[in-house]
Coordinates of C-alpha atoms in Angstrom, one line a residue:
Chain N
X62 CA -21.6 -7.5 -103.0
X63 CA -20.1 -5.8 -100.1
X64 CA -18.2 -3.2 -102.7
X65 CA -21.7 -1.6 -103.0
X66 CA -22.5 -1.2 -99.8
X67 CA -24.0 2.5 -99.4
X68 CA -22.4 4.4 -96.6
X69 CA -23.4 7.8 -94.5
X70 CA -20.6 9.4 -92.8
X71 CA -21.2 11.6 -89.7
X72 CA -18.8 14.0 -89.0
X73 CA -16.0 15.2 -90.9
X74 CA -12.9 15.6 -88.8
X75 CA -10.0 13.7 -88.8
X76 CA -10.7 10.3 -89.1
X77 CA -14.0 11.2 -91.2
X78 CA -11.8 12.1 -93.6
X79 CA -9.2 9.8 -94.0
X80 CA -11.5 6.8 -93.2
X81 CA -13.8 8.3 -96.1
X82 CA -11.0 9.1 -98.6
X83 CA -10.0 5.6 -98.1
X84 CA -13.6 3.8 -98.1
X85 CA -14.1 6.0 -101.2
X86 CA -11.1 5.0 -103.3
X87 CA -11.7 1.2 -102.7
X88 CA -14.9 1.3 -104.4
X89 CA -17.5 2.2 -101.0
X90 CA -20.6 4.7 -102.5
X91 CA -20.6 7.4 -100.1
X92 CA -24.6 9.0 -100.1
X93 CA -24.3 12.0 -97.6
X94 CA -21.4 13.1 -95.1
X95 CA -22.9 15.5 -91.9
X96 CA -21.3 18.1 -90.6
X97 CA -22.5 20.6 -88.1
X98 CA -22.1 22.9 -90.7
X99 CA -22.9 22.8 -94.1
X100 CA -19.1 24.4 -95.0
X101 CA -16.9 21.3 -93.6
X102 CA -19.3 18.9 -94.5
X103 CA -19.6 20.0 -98.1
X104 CA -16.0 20.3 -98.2
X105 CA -15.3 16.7 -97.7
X106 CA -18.6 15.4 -99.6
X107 CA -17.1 17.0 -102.7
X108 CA -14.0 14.8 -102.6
X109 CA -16.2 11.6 -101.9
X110 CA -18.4 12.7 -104.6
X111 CA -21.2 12.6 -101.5
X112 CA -24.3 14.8 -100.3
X113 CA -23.6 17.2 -97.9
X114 CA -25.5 17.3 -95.0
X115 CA -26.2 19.6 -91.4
X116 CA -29.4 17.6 -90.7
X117 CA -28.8 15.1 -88.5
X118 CA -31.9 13.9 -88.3
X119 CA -32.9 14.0 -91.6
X120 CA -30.3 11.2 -92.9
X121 CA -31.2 9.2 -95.7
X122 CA -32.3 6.1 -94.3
X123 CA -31.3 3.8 -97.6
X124 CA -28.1 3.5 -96.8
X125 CA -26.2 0.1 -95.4
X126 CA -23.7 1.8 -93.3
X127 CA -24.2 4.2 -90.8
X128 CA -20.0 5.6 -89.4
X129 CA -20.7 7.9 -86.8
X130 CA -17.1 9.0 -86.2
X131 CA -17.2 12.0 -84.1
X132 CA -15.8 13.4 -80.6
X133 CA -16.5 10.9 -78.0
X134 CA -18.3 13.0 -75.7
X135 CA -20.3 14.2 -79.0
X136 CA -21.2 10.7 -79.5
X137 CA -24.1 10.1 -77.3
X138 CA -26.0 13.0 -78.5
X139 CA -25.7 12.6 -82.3
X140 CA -26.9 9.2 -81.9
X141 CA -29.7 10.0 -79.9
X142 CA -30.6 12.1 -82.8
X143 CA -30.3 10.1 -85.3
X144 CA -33.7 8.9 -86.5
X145 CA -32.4 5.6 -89.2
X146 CA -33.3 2.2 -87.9
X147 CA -32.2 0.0 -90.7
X148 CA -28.7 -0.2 -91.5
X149 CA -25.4 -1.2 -89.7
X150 CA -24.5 2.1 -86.7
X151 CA -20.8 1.7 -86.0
X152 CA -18.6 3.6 -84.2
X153 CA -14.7 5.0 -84.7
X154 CA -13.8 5.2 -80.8
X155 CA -11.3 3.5 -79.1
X156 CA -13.0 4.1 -75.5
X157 CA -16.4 4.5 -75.9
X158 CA -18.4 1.2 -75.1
X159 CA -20.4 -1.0 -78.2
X160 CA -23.8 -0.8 -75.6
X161 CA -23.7 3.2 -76.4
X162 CA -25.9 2.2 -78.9
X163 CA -28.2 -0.5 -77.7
X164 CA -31.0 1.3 -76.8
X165 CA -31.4 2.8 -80.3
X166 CA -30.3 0.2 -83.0
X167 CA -30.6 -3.4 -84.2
X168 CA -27.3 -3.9 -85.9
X169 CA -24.5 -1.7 -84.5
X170 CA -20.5 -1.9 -83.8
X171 CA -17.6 -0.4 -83.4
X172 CA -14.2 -0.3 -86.0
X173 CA -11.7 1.3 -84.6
X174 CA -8.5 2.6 -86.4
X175 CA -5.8 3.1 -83.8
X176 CA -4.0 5.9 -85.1
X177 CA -3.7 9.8 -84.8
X178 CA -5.7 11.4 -87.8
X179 CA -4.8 14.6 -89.8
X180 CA -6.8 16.0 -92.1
X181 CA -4.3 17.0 -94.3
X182 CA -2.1 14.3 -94.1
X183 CA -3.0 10.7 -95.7
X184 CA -2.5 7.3 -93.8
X185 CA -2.1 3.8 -95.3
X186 CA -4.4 1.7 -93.4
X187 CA -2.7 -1.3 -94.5
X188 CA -0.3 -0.2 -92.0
X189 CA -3.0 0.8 -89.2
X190 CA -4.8 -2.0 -87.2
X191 CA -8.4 -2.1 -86.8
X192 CA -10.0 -3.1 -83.9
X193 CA -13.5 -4.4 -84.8
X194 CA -16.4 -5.3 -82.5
X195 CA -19.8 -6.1 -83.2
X196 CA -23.9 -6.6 -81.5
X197 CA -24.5 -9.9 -83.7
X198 CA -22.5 -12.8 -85.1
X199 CA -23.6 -11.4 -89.2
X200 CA -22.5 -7.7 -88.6
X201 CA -18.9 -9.1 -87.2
X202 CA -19.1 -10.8 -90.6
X203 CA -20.0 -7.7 -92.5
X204 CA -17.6 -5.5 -90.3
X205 CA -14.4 -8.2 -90.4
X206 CA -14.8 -8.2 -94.6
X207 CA -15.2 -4.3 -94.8
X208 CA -11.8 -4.0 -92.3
X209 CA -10.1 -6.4 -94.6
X210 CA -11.1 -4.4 -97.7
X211 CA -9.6 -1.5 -96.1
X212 CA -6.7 -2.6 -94.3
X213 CA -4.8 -5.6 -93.6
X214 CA -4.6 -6.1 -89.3
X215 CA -8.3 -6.7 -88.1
X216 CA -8.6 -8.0 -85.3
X217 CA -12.2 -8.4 -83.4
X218 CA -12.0 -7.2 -79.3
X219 CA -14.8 -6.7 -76.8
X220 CA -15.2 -3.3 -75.4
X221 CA -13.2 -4.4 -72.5
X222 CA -10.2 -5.3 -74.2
X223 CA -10.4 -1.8 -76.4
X224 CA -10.4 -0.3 -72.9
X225 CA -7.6 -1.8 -71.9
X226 CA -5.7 -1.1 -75.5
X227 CA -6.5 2.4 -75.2
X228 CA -5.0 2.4 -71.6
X229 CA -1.6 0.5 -72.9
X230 CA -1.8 3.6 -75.7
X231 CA -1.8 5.9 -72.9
X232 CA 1.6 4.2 -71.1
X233 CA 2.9 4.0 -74.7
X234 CA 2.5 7.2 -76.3
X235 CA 1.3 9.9 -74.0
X236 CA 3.1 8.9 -71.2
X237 CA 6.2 8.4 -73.3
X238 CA 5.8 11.8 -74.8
X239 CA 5.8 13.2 -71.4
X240 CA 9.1 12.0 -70.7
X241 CA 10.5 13.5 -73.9
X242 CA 9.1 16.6 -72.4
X243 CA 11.4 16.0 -69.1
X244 CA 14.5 15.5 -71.2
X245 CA 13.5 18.5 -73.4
X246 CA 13.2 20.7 -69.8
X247 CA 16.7 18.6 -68.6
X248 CA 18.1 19.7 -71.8
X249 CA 17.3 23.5 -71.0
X250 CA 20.3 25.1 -69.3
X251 CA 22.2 23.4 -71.9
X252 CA 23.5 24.5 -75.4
X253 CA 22.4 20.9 -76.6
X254 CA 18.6 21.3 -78.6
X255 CA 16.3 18.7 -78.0
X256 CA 16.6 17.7 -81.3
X257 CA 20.1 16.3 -80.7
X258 CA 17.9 13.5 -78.9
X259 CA 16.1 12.0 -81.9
X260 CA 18.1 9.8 -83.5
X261 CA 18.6 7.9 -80.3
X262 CA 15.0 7.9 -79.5
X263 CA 14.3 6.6 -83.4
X264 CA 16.4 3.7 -82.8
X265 CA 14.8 2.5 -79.5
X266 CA 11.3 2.8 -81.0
X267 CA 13.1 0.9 -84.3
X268 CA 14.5 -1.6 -82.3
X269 CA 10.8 -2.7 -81.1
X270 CA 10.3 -4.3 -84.7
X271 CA 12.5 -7.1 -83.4
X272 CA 13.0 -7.2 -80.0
X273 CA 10.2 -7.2 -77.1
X274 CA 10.1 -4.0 -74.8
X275 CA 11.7 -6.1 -72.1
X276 CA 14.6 -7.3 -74.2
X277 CA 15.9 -4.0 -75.1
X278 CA 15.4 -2.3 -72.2
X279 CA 19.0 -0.7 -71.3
X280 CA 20.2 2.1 -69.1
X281 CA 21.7 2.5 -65.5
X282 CA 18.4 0.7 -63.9
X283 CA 18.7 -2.1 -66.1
X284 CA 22.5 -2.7 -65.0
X285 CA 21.7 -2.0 -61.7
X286 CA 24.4 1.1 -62.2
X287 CA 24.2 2.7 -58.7
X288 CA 26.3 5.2 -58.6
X289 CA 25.0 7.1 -61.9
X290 CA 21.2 6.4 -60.2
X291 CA 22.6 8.2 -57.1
X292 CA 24.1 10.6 -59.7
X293 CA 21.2 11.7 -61.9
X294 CA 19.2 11.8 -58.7
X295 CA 21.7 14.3 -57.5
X296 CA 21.1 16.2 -60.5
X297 CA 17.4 16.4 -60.3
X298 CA 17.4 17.7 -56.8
X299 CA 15.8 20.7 -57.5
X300 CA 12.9 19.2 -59.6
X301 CA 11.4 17.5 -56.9
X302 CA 8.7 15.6 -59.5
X303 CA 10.9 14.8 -62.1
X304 CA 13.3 12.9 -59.1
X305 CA 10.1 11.0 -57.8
X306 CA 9.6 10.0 -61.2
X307 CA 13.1 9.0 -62.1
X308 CA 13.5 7.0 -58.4
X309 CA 9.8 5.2 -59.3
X310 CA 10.7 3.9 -63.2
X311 CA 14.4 3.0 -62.0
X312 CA 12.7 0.6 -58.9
X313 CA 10.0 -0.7 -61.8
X314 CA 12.7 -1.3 -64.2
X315 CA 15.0 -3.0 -61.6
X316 CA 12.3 -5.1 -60.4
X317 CA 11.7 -6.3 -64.1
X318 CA 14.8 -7.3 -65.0
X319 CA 15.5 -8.7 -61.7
X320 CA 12.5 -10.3 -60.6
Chain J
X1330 CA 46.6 18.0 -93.4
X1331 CA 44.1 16.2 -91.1
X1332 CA 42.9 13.4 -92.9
X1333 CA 46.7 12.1 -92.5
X1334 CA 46.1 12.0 -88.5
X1335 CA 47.1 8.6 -87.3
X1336 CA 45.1 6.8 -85.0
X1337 CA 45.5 4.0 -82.7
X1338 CA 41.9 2.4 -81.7
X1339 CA 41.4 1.1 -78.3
X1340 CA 38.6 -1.2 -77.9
X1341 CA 37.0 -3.6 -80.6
X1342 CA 33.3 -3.7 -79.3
X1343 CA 30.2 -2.0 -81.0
X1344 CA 31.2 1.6 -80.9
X1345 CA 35.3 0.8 -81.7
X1346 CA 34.0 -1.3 -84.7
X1347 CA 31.7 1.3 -86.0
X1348 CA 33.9 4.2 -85.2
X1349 CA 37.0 2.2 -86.6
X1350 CA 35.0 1.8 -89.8
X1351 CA 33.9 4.8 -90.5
X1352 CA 37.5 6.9 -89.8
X1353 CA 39.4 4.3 -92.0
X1354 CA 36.6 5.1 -94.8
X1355 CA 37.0 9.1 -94.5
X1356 CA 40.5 8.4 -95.1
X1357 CA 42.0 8.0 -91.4
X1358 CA 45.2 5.3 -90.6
X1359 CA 43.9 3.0 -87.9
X1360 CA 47.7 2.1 -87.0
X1361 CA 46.7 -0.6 -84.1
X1362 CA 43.6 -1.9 -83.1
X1363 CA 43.7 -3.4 -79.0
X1364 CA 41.3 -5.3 -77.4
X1365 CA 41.7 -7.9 -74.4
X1366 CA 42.3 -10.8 -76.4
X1367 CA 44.2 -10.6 -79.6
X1368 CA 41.3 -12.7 -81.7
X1369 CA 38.9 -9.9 -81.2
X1370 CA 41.8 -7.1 -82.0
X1371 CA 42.7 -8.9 -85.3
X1372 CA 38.5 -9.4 -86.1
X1373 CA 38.7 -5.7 -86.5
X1374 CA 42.4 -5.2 -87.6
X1375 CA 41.6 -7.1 -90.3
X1376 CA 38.8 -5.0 -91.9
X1377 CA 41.0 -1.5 -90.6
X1378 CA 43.8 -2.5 -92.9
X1379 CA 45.6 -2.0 -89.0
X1380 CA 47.8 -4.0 -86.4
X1381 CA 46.0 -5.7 -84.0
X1382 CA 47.6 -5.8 -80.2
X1383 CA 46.8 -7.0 -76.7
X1384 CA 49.6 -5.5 -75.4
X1385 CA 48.1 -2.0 -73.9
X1386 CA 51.4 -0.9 -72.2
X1387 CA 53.0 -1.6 -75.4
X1388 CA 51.1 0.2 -77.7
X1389 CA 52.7 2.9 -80.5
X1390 CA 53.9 5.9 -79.5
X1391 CA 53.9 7.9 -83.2
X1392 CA 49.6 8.0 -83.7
X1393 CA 48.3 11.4 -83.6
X1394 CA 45.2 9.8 -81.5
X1395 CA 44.3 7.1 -79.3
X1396 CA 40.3 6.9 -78.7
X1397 CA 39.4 5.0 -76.1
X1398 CA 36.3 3.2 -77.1
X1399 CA 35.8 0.9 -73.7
X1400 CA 33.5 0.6 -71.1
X1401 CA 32.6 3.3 -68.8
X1402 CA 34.1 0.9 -66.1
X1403 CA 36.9 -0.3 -67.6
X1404 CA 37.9 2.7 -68.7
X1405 CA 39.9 4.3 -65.9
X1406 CA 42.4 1.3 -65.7
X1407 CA 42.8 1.4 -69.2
X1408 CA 44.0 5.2 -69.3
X1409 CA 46.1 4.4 -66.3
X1410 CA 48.0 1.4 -68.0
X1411 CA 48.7 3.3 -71.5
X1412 CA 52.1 4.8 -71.3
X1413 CA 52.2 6.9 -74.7
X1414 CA 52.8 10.5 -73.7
X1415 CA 52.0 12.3 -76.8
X1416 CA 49.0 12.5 -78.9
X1417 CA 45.5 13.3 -78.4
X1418 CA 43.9 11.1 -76.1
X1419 CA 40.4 11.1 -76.0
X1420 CA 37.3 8.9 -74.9
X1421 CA 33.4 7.7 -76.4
X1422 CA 31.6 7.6 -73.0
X1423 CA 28.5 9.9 -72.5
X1424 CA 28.6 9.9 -68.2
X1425 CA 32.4 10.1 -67.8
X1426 CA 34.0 13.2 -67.1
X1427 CA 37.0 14.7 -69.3
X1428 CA 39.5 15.4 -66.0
X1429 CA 39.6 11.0 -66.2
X1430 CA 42.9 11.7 -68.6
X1431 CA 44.1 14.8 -66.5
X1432 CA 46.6 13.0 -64.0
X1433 CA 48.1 11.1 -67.5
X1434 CA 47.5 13.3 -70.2
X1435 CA 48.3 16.7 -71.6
X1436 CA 46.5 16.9 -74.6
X1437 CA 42.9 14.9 -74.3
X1438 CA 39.0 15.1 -74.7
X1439 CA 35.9 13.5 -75.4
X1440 CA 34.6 12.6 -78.1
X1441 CA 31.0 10.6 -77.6
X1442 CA 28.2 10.3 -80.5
X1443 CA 24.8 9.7 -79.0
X1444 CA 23.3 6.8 -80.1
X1445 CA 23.6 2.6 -79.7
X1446 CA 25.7 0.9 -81.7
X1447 CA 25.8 -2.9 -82.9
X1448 CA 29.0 -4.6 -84.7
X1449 CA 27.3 -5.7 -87.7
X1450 CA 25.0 -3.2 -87.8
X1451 CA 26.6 -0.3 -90.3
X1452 CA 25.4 3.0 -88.8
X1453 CA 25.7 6.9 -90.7
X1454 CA 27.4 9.0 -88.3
X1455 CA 25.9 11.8 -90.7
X1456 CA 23.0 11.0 -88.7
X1457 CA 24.3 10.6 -85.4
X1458 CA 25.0 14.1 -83.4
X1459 CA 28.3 13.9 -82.0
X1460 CA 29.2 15.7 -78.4
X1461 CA 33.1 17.1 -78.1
X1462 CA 35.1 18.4 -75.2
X1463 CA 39.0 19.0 -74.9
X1464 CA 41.4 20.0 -72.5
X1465 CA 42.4 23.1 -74.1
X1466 CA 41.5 25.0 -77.7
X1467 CA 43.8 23.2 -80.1
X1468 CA 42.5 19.6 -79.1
X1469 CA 39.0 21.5 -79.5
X1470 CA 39.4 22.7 -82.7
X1471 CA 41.4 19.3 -84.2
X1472 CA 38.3 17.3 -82.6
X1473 CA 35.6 19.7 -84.3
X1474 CA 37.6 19.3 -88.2
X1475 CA 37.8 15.3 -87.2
X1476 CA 34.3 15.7 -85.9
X1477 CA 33.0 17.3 -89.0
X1478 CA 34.8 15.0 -91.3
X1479 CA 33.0 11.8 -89.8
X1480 CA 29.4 14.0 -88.7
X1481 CA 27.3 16.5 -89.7
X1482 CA 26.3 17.9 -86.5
X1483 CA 28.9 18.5 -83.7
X1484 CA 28.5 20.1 -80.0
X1485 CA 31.3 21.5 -77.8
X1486 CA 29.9 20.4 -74.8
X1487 CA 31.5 20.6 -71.0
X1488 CA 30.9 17.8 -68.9
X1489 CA 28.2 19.3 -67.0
X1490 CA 26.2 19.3 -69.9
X1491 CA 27.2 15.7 -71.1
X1492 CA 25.9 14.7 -67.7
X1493 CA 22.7 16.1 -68.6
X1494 CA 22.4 15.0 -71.9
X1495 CA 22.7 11.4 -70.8
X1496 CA 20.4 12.1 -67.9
X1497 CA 17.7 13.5 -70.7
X1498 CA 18.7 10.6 -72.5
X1499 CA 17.4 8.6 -69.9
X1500 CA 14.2 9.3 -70.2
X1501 CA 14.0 9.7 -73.1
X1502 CA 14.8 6.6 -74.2
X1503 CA 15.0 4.0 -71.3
X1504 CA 12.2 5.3 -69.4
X1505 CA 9.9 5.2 -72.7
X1506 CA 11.0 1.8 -73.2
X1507 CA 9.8 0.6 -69.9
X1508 CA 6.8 2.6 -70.7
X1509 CA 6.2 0.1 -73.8
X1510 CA 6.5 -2.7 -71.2
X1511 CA 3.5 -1.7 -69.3
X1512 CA 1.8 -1.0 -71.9
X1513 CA 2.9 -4.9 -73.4
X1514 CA 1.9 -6.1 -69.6
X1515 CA -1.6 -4.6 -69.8
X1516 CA -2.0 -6.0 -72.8
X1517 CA -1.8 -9.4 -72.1
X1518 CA -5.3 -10.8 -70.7
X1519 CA -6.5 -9.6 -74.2
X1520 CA -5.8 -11.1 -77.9
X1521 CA -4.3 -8.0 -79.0
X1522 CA -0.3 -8.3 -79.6
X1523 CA 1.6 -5.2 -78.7
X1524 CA 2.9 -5.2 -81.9
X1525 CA -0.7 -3.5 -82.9
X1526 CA 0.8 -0.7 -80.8
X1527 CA 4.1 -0.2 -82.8
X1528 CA 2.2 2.1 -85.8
X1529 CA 0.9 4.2 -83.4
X1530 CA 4.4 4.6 -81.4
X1531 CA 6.3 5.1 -84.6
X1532 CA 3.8 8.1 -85.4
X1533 CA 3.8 9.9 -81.9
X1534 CA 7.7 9.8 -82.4
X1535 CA 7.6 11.0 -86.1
X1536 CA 5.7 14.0 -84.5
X1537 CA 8.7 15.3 -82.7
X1538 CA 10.7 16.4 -85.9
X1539 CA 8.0 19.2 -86.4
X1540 CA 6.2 19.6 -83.1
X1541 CA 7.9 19.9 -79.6
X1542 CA 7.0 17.2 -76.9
X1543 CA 5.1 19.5 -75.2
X1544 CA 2.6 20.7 -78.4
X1545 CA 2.3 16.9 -79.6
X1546 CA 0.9 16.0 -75.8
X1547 CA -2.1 14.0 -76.2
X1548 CA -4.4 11.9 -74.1
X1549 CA -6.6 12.0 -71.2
X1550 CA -4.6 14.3 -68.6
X1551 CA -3.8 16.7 -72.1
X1552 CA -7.3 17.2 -71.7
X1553 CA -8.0 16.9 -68.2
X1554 CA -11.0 14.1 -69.2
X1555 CA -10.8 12.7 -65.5
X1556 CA -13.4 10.2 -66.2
X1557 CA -11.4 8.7 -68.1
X1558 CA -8.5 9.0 -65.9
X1559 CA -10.7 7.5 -63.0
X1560 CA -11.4 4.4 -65.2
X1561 CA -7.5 4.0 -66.5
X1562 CA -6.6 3.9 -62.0
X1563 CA -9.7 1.2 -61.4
X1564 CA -8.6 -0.7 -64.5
X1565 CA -5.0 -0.8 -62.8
X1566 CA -6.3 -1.1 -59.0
X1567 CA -4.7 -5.2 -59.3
X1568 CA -0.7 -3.5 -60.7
X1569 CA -0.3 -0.7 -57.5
X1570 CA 3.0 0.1 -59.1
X1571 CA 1.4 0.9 -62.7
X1572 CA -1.3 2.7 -60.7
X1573 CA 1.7 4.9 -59.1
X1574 CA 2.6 5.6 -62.7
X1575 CA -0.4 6.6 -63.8
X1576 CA -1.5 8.8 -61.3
X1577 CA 2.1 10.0 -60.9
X1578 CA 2.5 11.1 -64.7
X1579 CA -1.0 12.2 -65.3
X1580 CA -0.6 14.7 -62.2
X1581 CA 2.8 16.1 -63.7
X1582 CA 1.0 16.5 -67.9
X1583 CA -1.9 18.2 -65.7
X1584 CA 0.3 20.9 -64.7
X1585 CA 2.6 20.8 -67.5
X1586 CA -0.3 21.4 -70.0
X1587 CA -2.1 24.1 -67.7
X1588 CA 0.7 25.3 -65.6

């Protein structure tokens, strides 16, 4: 019965927390959560009716599942001091490769929830896909049925293809958030607040639930519209980066819809 | 009273329509609806309780005001082939400048809400922030009462500052998009669809009606991890235009987070 399988949970940040809540609630025993310190480990033990733990190397070692879901440069470290054989050792990162954990462990992974994590605020993980990957045909098994208790998109990838999801995450959200930075600083010597943008930028993100990027890409580059190119360059003349970026994304988009 | 203010509607595509629908719900007399053929003028006539026309020379001279809703390139010879004299004439187009009406018109202004529009697609202009400009402070102050009848939130903008808007809009918007079609192209030697992206999107956008762009930045140039930022340019070393892009907006959140 998979429902029973015992679970240690190291770390107690973001994702610890909602991963745990979750795991928790659908019927997962959680033994011990670690923490570096006793304070933020005991205060999520409490809510997952769990040990708390600082002593990394002292985890029990009866459990069946090991979640090590801490920093990513952390990582190395606390599983080199981790002293548990037995058991399934997975991982929660979305960059960090499966191997990271070959030279220690018989039965290890990686399940990876591709979202941004608050402590505070609770996530659905039915909505959230999971990105599983595994050392051994049986602990895909055990890994695909625990993603499905939890959520509903599993989906198993090799390390290289969670490299290159995490790099489409990058163009997607960070880069796009940069440019709403740039319209915020465009904004600026105006009397119009950034805010003012949001309900157009809601309904090109909506509109991505039915059509592909491509298909609802609009705007001057898409129609080839010249003269307001040559326009908004004009404008931009005195932010020299912001004009290299706008003349680079209008060429890319032109080429794409004009191949 | 202004609610009485007659109106004749010029155009019958996605912005007329939804306009159109929304005045004659506040309580607003569409007189005549025109479009290019008369088919299209009577599709929205029809639902406007109004007149439809093809005739654009011939159009009624007793409405209080004539919007054109046309495109941004149609809409000069449109303005020069009404004959009407009085009224308030005024126009839905984010990038073109009041002074179009100032040969042809004594009373006239712009009236442009920011966001896309479809024809079947019933939109709340409650939601919709709504940009104004007139030729002199009556027209102003009639298009801020019809403004606030129809919206919530209404800006007296100059032209200037609609020209910046739609450059921040820009992007915002169309830039992000093409973002997400990166993002779908480097996604697709894998299994993973980019729909698995969209959760993620929707929340990095959600972010921005409590955080500003620049406090929600994330990602590897947020925090100047340049290993990773050395293995996102190999990964792209086959795409030298993505490559560009990378290095181009990684440089420019660098400086932007640690100026």
């Amino acid at each position: 019965m998979l429902k029973k399988y015992k679970i240690v949970l190291i770390g107690a940040g973001n994702l610890a927390t909602q991963l745990g809540l979750t795991l928790h609630e659908k019927g997962f025993e959680i033994l011990q959560v670690f923490s570096r310190t006793i304070e933020s480990a005991t205060a999520l033990a409490t809510r997952l009716n769990a040990v708390p733990t600082n002593d990394l190397a002292g985890l029990t070692d009866v459990a069946d599942l090991y979640i090590y879901a801490v920093k990513d440069d952390a990582l190395e470290k606390v599983i080199n001091t981790v002293s548990v054989k037995n058991g399934i050792h997975i991982h929660t990162s979305g960059s960090v490769p499966m191997t990271v954990f070959a030279s220690k462990q018989a039965n290890y992974g990686v399940f990876y929830p591709l979202q941004t994590f608050k402590k505070e605020k609770r996530v659905n993980f039915e909505e959230i896909p999971i990105f599983v990957e595994a050392s051994n045909l049986q602990t895909a098994e055990n890994l695909q049925i625990i993603g499905e208790i939890v959520g509903k998109n599993i989906y198993q990838t090799t390390s290289e293809d969670r490299c290159l999801l995490h790099l489409s995450a990058v163009f997607a959200c960070n880069f796009s958030n940069y440019l709403f930075t740039v319209a915020e600083k465009i904004l600026q010597p105006t009397n119009i607040p950034f805010s003012a943008l949001l309900p157009l930028i809601f309904e090109s993100v909506e509109k991505l639930k039915t059509l592909t990027p491509q298909q609802s890409q609009t705007g001057p580059a898409a129609r080839n519209d010249k003269k307001t190119i040559e326009k908004h360059l004009n404008l931009l003349a005195k932010e020299p980066q912001f004009q290299q970026l706008y003349q680079l994304l209008s060429d890319a988009i032109l080429q794409n819809v004009n191949p």
